[in-house]
Coordinates of C-alpha atoms in Angstrom, one line a residue:
X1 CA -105.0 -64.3 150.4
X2 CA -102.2 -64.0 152.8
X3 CA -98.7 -63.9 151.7
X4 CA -95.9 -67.1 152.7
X5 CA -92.4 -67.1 152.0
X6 CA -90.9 -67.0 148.8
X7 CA -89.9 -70.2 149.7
X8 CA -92.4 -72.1 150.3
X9 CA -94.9 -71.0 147.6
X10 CA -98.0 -73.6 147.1
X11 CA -97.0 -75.5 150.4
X12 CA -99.8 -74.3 152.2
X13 CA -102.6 -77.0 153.3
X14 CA -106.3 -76.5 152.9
X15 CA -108.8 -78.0 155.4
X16 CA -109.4 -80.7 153.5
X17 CA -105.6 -81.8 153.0
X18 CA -105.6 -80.4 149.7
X19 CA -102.3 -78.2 148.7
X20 CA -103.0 -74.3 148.1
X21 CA -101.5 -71.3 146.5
X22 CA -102.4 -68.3 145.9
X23 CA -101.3 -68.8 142.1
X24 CA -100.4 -71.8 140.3
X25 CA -98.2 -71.8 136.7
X26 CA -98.5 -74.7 134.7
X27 CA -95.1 -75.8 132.9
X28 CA -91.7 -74.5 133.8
X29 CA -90.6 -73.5 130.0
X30 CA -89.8 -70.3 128.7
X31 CA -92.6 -68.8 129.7
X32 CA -93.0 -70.5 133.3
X33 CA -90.1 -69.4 134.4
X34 CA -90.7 -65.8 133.5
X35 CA -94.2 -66.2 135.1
X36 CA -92.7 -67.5 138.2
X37 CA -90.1 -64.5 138.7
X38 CA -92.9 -61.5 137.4
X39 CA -94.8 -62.8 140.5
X40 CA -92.2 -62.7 142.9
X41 CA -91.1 -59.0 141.5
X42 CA -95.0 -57.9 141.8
X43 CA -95.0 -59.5 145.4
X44 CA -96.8 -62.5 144.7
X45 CA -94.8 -64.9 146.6
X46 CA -97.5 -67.7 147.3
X47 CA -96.6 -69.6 143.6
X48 CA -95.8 -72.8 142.8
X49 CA -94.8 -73.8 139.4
X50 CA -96.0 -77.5 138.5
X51 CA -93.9 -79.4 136.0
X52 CA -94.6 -82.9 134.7
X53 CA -91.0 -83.4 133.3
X54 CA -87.6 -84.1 135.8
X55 CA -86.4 -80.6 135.0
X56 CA -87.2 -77.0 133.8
X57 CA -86.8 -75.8 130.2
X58 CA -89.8 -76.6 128.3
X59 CA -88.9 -76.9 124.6
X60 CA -85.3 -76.3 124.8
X61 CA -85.2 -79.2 127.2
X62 CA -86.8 -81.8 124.9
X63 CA -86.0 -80.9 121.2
X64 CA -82.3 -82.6 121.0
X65 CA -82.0 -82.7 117.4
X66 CA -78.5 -82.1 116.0
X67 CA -78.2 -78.2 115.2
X68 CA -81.4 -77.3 117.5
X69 CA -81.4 -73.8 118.0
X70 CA -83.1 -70.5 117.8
X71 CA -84.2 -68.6 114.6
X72 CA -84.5 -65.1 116.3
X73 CA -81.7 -62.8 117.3
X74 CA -80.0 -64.0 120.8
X75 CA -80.3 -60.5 122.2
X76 CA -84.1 -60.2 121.7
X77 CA -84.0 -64.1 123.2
X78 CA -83.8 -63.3 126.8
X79 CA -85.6 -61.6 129.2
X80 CA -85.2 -57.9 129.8
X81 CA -84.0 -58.1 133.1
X82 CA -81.7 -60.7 132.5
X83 CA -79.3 -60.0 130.2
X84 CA -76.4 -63.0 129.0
X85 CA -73.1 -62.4 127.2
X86 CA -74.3 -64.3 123.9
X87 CA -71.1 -65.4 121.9
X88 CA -73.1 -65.9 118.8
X89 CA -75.8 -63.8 116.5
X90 CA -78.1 -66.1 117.0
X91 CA -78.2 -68.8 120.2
X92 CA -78.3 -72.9 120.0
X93 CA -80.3 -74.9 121.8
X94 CA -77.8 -75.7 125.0
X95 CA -77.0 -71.9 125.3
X96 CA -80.6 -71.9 125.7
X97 CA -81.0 -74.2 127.9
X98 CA -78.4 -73.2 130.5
X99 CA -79.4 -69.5 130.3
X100 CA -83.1 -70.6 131.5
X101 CA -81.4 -72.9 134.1
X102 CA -79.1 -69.8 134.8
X103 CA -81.6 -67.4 135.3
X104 CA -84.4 -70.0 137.3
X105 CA -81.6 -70.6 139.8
X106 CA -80.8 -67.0 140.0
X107 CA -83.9 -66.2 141.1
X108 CA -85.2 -68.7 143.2
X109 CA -87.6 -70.2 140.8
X110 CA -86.2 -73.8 140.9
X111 CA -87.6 -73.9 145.3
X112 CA -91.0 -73.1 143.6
X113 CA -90.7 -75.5 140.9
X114 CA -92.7 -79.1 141.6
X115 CA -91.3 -81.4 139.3
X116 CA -93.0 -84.5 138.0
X117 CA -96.4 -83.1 138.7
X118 CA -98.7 -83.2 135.8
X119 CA -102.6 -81.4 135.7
X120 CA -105.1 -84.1 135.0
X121 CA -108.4 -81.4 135.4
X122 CA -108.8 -78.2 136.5
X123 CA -112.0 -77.1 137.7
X124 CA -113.1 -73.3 138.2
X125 CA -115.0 -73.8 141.8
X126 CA -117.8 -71.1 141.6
X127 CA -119.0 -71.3 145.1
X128 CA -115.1 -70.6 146.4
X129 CA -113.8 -68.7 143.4
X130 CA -110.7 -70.9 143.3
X131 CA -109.4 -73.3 140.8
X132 CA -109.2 -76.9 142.0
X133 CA -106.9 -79.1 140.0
X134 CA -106.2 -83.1 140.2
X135 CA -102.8 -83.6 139.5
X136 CA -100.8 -86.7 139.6
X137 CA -99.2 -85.9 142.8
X138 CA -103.1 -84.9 144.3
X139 CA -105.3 -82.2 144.6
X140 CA -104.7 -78.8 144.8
X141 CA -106.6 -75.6 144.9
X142 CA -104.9 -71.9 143.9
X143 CA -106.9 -68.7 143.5
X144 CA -105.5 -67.9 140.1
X145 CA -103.8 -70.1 137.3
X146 CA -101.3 -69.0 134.3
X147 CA -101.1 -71.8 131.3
X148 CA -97.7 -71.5 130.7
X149 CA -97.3 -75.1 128.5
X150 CA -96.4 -73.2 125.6
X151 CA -97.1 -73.7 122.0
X152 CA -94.2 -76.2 120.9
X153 CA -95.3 -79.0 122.8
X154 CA -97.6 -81.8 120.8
X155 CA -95.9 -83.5 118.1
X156 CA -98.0 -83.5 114.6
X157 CA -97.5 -87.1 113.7
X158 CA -98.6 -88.1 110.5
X159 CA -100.7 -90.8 109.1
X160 CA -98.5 -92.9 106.9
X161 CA -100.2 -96.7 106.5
X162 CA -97.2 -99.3 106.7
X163 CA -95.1 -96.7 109.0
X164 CA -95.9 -98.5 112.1
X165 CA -94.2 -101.5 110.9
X166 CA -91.0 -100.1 109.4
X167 CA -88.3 -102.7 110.8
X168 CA -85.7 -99.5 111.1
X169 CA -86.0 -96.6 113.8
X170 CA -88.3 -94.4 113.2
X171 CA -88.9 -91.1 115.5
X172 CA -89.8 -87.4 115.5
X173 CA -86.6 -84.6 115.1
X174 CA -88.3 -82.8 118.0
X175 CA -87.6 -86.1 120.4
X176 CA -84.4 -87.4 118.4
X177 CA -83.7 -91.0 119.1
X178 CA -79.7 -90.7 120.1
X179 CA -79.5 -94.0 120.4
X180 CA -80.1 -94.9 116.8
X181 CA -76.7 -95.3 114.9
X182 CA -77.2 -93.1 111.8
X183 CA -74.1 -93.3 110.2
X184 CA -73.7 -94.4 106.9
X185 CA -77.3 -95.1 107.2
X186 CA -80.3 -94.5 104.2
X187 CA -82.2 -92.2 106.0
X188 CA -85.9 -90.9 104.6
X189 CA -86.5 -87.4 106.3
X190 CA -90.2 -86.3 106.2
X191 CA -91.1 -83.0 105.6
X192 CA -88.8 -79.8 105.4
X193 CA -90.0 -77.3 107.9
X194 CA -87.8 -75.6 110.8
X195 CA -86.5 -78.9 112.2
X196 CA -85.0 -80.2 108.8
X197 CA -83.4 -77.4 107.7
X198 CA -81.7 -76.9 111.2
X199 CA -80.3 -81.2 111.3
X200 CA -80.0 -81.9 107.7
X201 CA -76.7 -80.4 107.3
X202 CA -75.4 -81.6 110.4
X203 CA -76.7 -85.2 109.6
X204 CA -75.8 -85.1 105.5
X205 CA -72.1 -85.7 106.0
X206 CA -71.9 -89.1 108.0
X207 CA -75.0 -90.5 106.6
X208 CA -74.6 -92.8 103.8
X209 CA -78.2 -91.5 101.5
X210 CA -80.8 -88.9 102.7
X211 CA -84.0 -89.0 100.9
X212 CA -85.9 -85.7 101.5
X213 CA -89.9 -86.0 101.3
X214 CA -91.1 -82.5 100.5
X215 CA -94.7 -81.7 100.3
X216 CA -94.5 -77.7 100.1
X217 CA -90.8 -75.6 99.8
X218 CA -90.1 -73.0 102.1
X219 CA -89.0 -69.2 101.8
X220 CA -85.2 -69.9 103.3
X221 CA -83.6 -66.4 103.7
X222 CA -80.0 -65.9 104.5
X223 CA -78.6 -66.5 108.2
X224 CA -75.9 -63.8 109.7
X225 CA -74.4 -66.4 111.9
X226 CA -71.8 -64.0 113.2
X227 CA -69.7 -64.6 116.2
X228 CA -70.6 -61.5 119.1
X229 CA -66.8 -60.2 120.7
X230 CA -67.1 -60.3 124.5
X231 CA -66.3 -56.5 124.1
X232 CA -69.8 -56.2 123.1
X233 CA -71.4 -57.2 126.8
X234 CA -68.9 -55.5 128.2
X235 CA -70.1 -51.8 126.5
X236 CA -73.8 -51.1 127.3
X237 CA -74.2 -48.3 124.7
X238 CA -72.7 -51.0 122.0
X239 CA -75.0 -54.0 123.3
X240 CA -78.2 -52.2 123.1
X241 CA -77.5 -50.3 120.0
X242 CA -77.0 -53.5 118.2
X243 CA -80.1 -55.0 120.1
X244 CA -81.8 -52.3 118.6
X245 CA -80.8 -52.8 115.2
X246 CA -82.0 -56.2 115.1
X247 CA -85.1 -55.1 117.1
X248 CA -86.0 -52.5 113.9
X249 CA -84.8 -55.0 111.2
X250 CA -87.4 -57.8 112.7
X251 CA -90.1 -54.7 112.8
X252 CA -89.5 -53.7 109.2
X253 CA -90.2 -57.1 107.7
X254 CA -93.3 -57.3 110.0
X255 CA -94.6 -54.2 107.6
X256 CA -93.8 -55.9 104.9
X257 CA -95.5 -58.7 106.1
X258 CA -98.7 -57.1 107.2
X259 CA -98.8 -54.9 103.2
X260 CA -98.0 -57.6 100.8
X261 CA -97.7 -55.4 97.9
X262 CA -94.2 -54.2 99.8
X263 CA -93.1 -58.1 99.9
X264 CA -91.3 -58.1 96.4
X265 CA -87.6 -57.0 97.2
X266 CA -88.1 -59.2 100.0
X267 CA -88.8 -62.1 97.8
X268 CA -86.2 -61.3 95.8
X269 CA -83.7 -61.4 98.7
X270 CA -85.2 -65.2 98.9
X271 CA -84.5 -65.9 95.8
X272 CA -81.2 -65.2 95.6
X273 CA -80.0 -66.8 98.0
X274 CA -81.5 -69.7 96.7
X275 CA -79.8 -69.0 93.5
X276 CA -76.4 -68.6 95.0
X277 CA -76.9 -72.0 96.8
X278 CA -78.3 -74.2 94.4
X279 CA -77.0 -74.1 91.0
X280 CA -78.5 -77.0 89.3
X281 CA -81.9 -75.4 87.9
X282 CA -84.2 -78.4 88.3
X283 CA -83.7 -78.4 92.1
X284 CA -83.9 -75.1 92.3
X285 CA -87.6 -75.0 90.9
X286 CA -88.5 -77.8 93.6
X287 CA -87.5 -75.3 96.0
X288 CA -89.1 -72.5 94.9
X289 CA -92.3 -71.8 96.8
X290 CA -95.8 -71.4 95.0
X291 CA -97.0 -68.8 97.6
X292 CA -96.2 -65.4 98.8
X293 CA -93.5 -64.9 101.4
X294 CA -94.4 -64.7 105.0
X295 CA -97.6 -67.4 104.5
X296 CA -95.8 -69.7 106.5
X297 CA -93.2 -69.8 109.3
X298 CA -89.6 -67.9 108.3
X299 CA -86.9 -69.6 107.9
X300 CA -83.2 -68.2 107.6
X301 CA -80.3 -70.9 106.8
X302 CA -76.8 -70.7 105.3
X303 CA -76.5 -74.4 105.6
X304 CA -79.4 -76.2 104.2
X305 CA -79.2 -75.2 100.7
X306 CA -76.3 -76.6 100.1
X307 CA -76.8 -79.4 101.9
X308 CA -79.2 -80.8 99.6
X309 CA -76.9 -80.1 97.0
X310 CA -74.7 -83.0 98.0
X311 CA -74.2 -86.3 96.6
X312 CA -75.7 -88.5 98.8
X313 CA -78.8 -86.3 99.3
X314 CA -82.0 -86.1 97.0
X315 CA -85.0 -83.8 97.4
X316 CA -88.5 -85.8 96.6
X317 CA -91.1 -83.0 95.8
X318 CA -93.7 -85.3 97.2
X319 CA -95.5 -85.7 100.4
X320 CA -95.1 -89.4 101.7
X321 CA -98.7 -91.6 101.1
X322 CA -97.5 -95.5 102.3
X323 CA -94.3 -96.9 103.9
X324 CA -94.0 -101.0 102.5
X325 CA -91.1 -102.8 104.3
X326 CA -88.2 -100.5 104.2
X327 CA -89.7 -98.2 101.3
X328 CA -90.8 -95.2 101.7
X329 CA -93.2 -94.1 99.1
X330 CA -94.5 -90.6 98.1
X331 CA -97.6 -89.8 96.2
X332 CA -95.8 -89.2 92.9
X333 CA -94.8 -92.9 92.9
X334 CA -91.2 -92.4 94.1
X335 CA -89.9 -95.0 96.1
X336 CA -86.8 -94.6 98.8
X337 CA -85.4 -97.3 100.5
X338 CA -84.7 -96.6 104.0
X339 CA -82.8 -97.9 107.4
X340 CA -84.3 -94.8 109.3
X341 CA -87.3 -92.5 109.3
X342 CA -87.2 -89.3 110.6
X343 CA -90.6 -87.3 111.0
X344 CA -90.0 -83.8 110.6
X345 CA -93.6 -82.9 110.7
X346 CA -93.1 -79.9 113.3
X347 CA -96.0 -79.2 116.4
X348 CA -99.6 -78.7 116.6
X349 CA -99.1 -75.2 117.4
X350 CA -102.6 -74.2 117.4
X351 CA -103.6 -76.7 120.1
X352 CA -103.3 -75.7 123.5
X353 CA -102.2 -78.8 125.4
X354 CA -104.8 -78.5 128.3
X355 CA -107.7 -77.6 126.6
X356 CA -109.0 -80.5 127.3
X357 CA -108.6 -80.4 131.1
X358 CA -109.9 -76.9 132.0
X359 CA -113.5 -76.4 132.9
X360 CA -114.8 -73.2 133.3
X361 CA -118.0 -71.4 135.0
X362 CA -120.5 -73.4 132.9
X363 CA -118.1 -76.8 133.6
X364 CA -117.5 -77.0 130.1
X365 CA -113.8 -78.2 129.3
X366 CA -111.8 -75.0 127.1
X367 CA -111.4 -77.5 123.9
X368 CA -115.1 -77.5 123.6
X369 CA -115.5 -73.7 124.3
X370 CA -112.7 -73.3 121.2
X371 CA -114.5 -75.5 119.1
X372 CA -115.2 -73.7 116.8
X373 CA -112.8 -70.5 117.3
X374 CA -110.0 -69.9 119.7
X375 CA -110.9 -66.4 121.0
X376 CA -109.1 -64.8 123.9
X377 CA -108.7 -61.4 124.7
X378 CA -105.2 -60.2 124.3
X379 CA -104.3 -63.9 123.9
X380 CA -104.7 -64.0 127.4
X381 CA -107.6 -64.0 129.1
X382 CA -111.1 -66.3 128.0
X383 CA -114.5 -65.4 128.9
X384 CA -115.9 -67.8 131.2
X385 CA -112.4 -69.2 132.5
X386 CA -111.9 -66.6 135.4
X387 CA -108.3 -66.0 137.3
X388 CA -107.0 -67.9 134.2
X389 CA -104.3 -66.4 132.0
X390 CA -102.9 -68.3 129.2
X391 CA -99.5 -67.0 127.6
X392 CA -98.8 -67.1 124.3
X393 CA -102.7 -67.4 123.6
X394 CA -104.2 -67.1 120.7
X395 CA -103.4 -64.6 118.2
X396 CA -100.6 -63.2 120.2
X397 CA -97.6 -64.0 118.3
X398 CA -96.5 -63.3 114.2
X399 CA -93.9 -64.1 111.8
X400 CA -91.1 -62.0 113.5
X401 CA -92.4 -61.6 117.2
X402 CA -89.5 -62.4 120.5
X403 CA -91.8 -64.3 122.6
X404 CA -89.8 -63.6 125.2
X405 CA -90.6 -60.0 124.4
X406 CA -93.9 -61.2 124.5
X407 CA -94.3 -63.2 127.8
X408 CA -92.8 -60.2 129.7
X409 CA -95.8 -57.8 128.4
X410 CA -98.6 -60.3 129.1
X411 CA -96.9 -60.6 132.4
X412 CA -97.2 -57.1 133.1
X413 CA -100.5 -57.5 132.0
X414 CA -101.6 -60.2 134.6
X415 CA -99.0 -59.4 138.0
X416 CA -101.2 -55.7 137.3
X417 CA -104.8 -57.5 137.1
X418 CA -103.4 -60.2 140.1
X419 CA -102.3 -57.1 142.3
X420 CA -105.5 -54.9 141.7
X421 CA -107.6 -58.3 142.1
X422 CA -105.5 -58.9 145.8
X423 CA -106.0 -54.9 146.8
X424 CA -109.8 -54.3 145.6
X425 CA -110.9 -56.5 147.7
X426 CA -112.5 -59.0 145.0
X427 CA -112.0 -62.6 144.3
X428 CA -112.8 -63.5 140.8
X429 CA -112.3 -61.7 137.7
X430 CA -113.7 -62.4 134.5
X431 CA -113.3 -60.7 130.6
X432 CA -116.3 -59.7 129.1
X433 CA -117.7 -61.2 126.7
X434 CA -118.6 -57.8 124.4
X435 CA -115.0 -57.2 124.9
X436 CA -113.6 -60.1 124.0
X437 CA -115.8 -60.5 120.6
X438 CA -114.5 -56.9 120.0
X439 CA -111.2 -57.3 120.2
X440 CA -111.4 -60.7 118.3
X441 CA -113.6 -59.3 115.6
X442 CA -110.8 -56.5 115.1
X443 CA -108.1 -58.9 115.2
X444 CA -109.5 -61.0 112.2
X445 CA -110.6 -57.8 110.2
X446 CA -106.7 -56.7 110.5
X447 CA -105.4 -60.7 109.5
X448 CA -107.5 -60.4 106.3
X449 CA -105.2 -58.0 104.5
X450 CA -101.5 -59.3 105.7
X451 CA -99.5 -62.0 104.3
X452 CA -100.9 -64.5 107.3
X453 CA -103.9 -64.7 105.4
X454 CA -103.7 -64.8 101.3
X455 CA -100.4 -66.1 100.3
X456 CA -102.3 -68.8 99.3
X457 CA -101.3 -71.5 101.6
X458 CA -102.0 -73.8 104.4
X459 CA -99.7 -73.4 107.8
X460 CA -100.0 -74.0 111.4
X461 CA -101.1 -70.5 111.6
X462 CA -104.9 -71.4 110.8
X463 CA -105.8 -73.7 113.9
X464 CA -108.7 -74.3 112.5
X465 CA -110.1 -74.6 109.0
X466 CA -110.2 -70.9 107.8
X467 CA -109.6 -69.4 110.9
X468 CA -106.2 -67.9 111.7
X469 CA -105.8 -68.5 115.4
X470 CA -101.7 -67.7 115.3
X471 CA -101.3 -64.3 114.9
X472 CA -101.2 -60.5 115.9
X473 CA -102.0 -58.6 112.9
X474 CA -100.3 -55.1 114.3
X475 CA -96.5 -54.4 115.2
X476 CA -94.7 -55.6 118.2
X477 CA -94.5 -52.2 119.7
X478 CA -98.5 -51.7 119.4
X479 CA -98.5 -55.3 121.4
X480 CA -96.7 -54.4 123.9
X481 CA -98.7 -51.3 124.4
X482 CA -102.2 -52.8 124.6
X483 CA -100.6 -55.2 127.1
X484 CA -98.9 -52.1 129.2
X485 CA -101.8 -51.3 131.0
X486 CA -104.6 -53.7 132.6
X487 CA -108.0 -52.4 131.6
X488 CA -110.3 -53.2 134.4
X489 CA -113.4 -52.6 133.1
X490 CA -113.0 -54.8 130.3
X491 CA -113.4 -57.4 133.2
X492 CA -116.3 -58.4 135.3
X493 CA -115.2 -58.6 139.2
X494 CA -117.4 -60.5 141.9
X495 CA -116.5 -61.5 145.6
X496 CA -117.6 -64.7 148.0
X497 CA -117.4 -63.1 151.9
X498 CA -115.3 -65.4 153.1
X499 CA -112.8 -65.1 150.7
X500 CA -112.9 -61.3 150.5
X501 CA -112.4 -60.9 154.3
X502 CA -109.2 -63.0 153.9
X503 CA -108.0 -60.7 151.1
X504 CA -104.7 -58.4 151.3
X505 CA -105.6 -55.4 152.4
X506 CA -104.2 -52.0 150.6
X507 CA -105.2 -48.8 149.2
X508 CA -108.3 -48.6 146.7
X509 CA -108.3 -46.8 143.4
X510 CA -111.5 -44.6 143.5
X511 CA -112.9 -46.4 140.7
X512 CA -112.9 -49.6 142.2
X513 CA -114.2 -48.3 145.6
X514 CA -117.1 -46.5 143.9
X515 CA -117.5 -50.2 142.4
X516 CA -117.5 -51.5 145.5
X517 CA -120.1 -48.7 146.8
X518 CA -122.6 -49.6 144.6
X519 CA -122.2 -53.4 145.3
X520 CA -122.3 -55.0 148.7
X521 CA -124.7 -57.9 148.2
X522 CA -122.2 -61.0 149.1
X523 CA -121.2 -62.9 145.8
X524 CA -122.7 -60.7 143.4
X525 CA -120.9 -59.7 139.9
X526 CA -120.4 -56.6 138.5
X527 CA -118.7 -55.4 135.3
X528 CA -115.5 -54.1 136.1
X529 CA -114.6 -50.8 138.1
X530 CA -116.9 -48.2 136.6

């Protein structure tokens, strides 16, 4: 697989007119821009990033909801080798948004990026070991592919008979209708996750009424919104002693989380600051949650308690059953009349948006392989999908994990397994499936103790029924070290000859040249460097 320019990355043509690269990322987000650079660092120059929307970002460049930003610490936000001079704790959605752009063009991701390019099917191709993929803009063939689509991507949309024929606007917060004159408006806000507790207090005070449909209250923790001097970027001892501080406070309520019987003084924290915020009692018992701490998704906020404790706003403990002209209806019988609806109903985090379109050795599409489990190994890499890595896979992330912090390990992870794959000689690698049940069964022992699993509620972190498909049950730090170092013989490696004479050519590790030794028939598998 012979090197091309940096850039010119997936330009290459194939005999049969098809476009080539050595690696394809799908989606420019977060974690597609990270992808892009970690190959270019590792020498992987033959990339091309394929991105159905006008422009990079991912997330940050679709949610536009008023007050849209992050709920994790700005300096453990960002990738390691990118640094920004933050001016706040914790970053909004535009910082966001130009620091990715920032750092793409920085780079030279944006001459790899192919914009307005979506994947309709990608098929693994056993006879060539390469994927081949029809995309909107045609076909294209790559030796390895990283899902890089992220996991806030497909709206949850709820079914609400008599919504489709509200006469007012109705839209999600995570594609915010701007056009849609709000003020002074009845507006009926469903749900009260992330996204609500993030726009409602910017929304509260020109709106004329907000009815608030609730169907299960959330732990809301404080929020240190402090401002961050410029001083601070300025002294590298300073910045990363204060990175570090943040780092350790996220880690110690991950123990928490992981031995519930710790989770008290925590809850307590919780609960008064809901105290402090809300002082009529009877709202403050419709905001206090019926489940253990850490169940669901964290939420820290200054603002949204006291939003709700304004005049023109009313919580509804309810979850919304019908919409009837402009009412809005919940399931205890109250009824709001409305101008607007806005669903904040959050993402269907557990789904993985191509699922659906990748095929694998047996040409049966991912969705139908995750059926009835998600597994990957390392929330990475799925048996019988070979050169495929997914990031942020399942069971990779928790309740206080950076995923930038994340990305970068499982990036490590693959540029190592990509490199060693190019050197060895070999054209396909594949986990085991031994090794991926292992490491799945020992992530789903470890989930049945934490938080995750028996605060005695229903969250996006259960993909499936009963099945927690969201989260690493260990620390960060323990992450980061199983992703450290690519294990090769947890992978089954084959060659085709005509692909393996085309291969870079380096120095072999013994292992994999004793491998190698021991099998020379053309095509034929073997698990892993011995």
């Amino acid at each position: 697989m012979a090197e091309r320019a940096a850039d010119g990355g997936g330009r290459g043509t194939a005999g049969g007119g098809e476009d080539t690269a050595e690696v394809l990322v799908i989606g420019a987000g977060l974690s597609g821009v990270a992808a892009a650079i970690a190959l270019r660092r590792a020498g992987i120059t033959d990339v091309a990033v394929l991105e159905k929307s006008a422009e990079i970002g991912g997330t940050w460049r679709d949610t536009t909801y008023p007050g849209c930003g992050c709920d994790v610490p700005a300096l453990l936000y960002e990738y390691s080798f990118a640094p920004r001079a933050w001016d706040r704790c914790f970053a909004d959605r535009r910082d966001i948004l130009d620091y990715l752009r920032a750092t793409a063009a920085t780079h030279g991701v944006d001459k790899a990026v192919r914009h307005g390019v979506e994947v309709l099917e990608a098929r693994w191709d056993a006879g060539s070991h390469r994927w081949r993929l029809r995309t909107t803009a045609g076909a294209r063939t790559a030796r390895a592919v990283i899902v890089a689509t992220g996991l806030w991507h497909r709206l949850r949309h709820p079914r609400i008979p008599g919504l489709d024929a509200f006469p007012g606007p109705v839209f999600h917060s995570a594609r915010w209708d701007h056009e849609a004159d709000l003020t002074g408006r009845r507006i009926a806000v469903v749900g009260s996750g992330a996204s609500a507790v993030q726009f409602l207090p910017e929304l509260q005070p020109a709106a004329g009424h907000i009815d608030v449909f609730q169907s299960t209250p959330h732990w809301v923790l404080p929020r240190p919104g402090y401002a961050l001097p410029p001083a601070l970027h300025r002294h590298a001892v300073l910045r990363r002693a204060l990175r570090g501080q943040q780092y350790w406070t996220q880690e110690a309520v991950g123990v928490l989380l992981r031995h519930p019987r710790l989770l008290r003084p925590l809850e307590a924290a919780a609960r008064l600051h809901l105290h402090r915020s809300v002082p009529d009692p009877a709202l403050r018992r419709m905001l206090t949650p019926g489940y253990r701490i850490g169940g669901r998704r964290l939420i820290a906020s200054d603002t949204y308690y006291p939003a709700l404790t304004r005049p023109n706003v009313r919580l509804h403990p309810t979850r919304v059953t019908a919409v009837e002209g402009r009412d809005v209806i919940g399931a205890d019988g109250t009824r709001a009349r409305a101008d607007a609806v806005i669903l904040a109903t959050g993402y269907q985090v557990g789904d993985l948006p191509l699922a659906h379109r990748l095929y694998g050795t047996d040409g049966i599409a991912l969705a139908r392989t995750w059926a009835r489990d998600r597994r990957a190994y390392l929330g990475t890499s799925v048996s019988g999908y070979p050169n495929l890595f997914l990031l942020t896979g399942p069971n990779l992330l928790s309740g206080i994990t950076s995923v930038p912090m994340a990305v970068e390990a499982q990036l490590r992870y693959v540029t190592s397994a990509l490199t060693r794959l190019r050197t060895g000689g070999y054209t396909a690698l594949d986990i085991r499936p031994d090794v991926q049940e292992a490491h799945c069964a020992a992530v789903h022992a470890a989930l049945q103790s934490t938080v995750y699993n028996t605060a005695g509620c229903s969250s996006y972190y259960f993909g499936l029924p009963g099945v927690n498909t969201f989260c690493w049950p260990w620390s960060t730090g323990r992450l980061v070290k199983r992703l450290r170092a690519f294990a090769p013989d947890a992978y089954t490696w084959s060659t085709v000859p005509e692909a393996a004479d085309r291969a870079v050519t380096g120095p072999k590790p013994a292992a994999e040249a004793e491998a190698e030794h021991c099998s020379k028939s053309p095509g034929r598998t073997y698990p892993g460097p011995m």
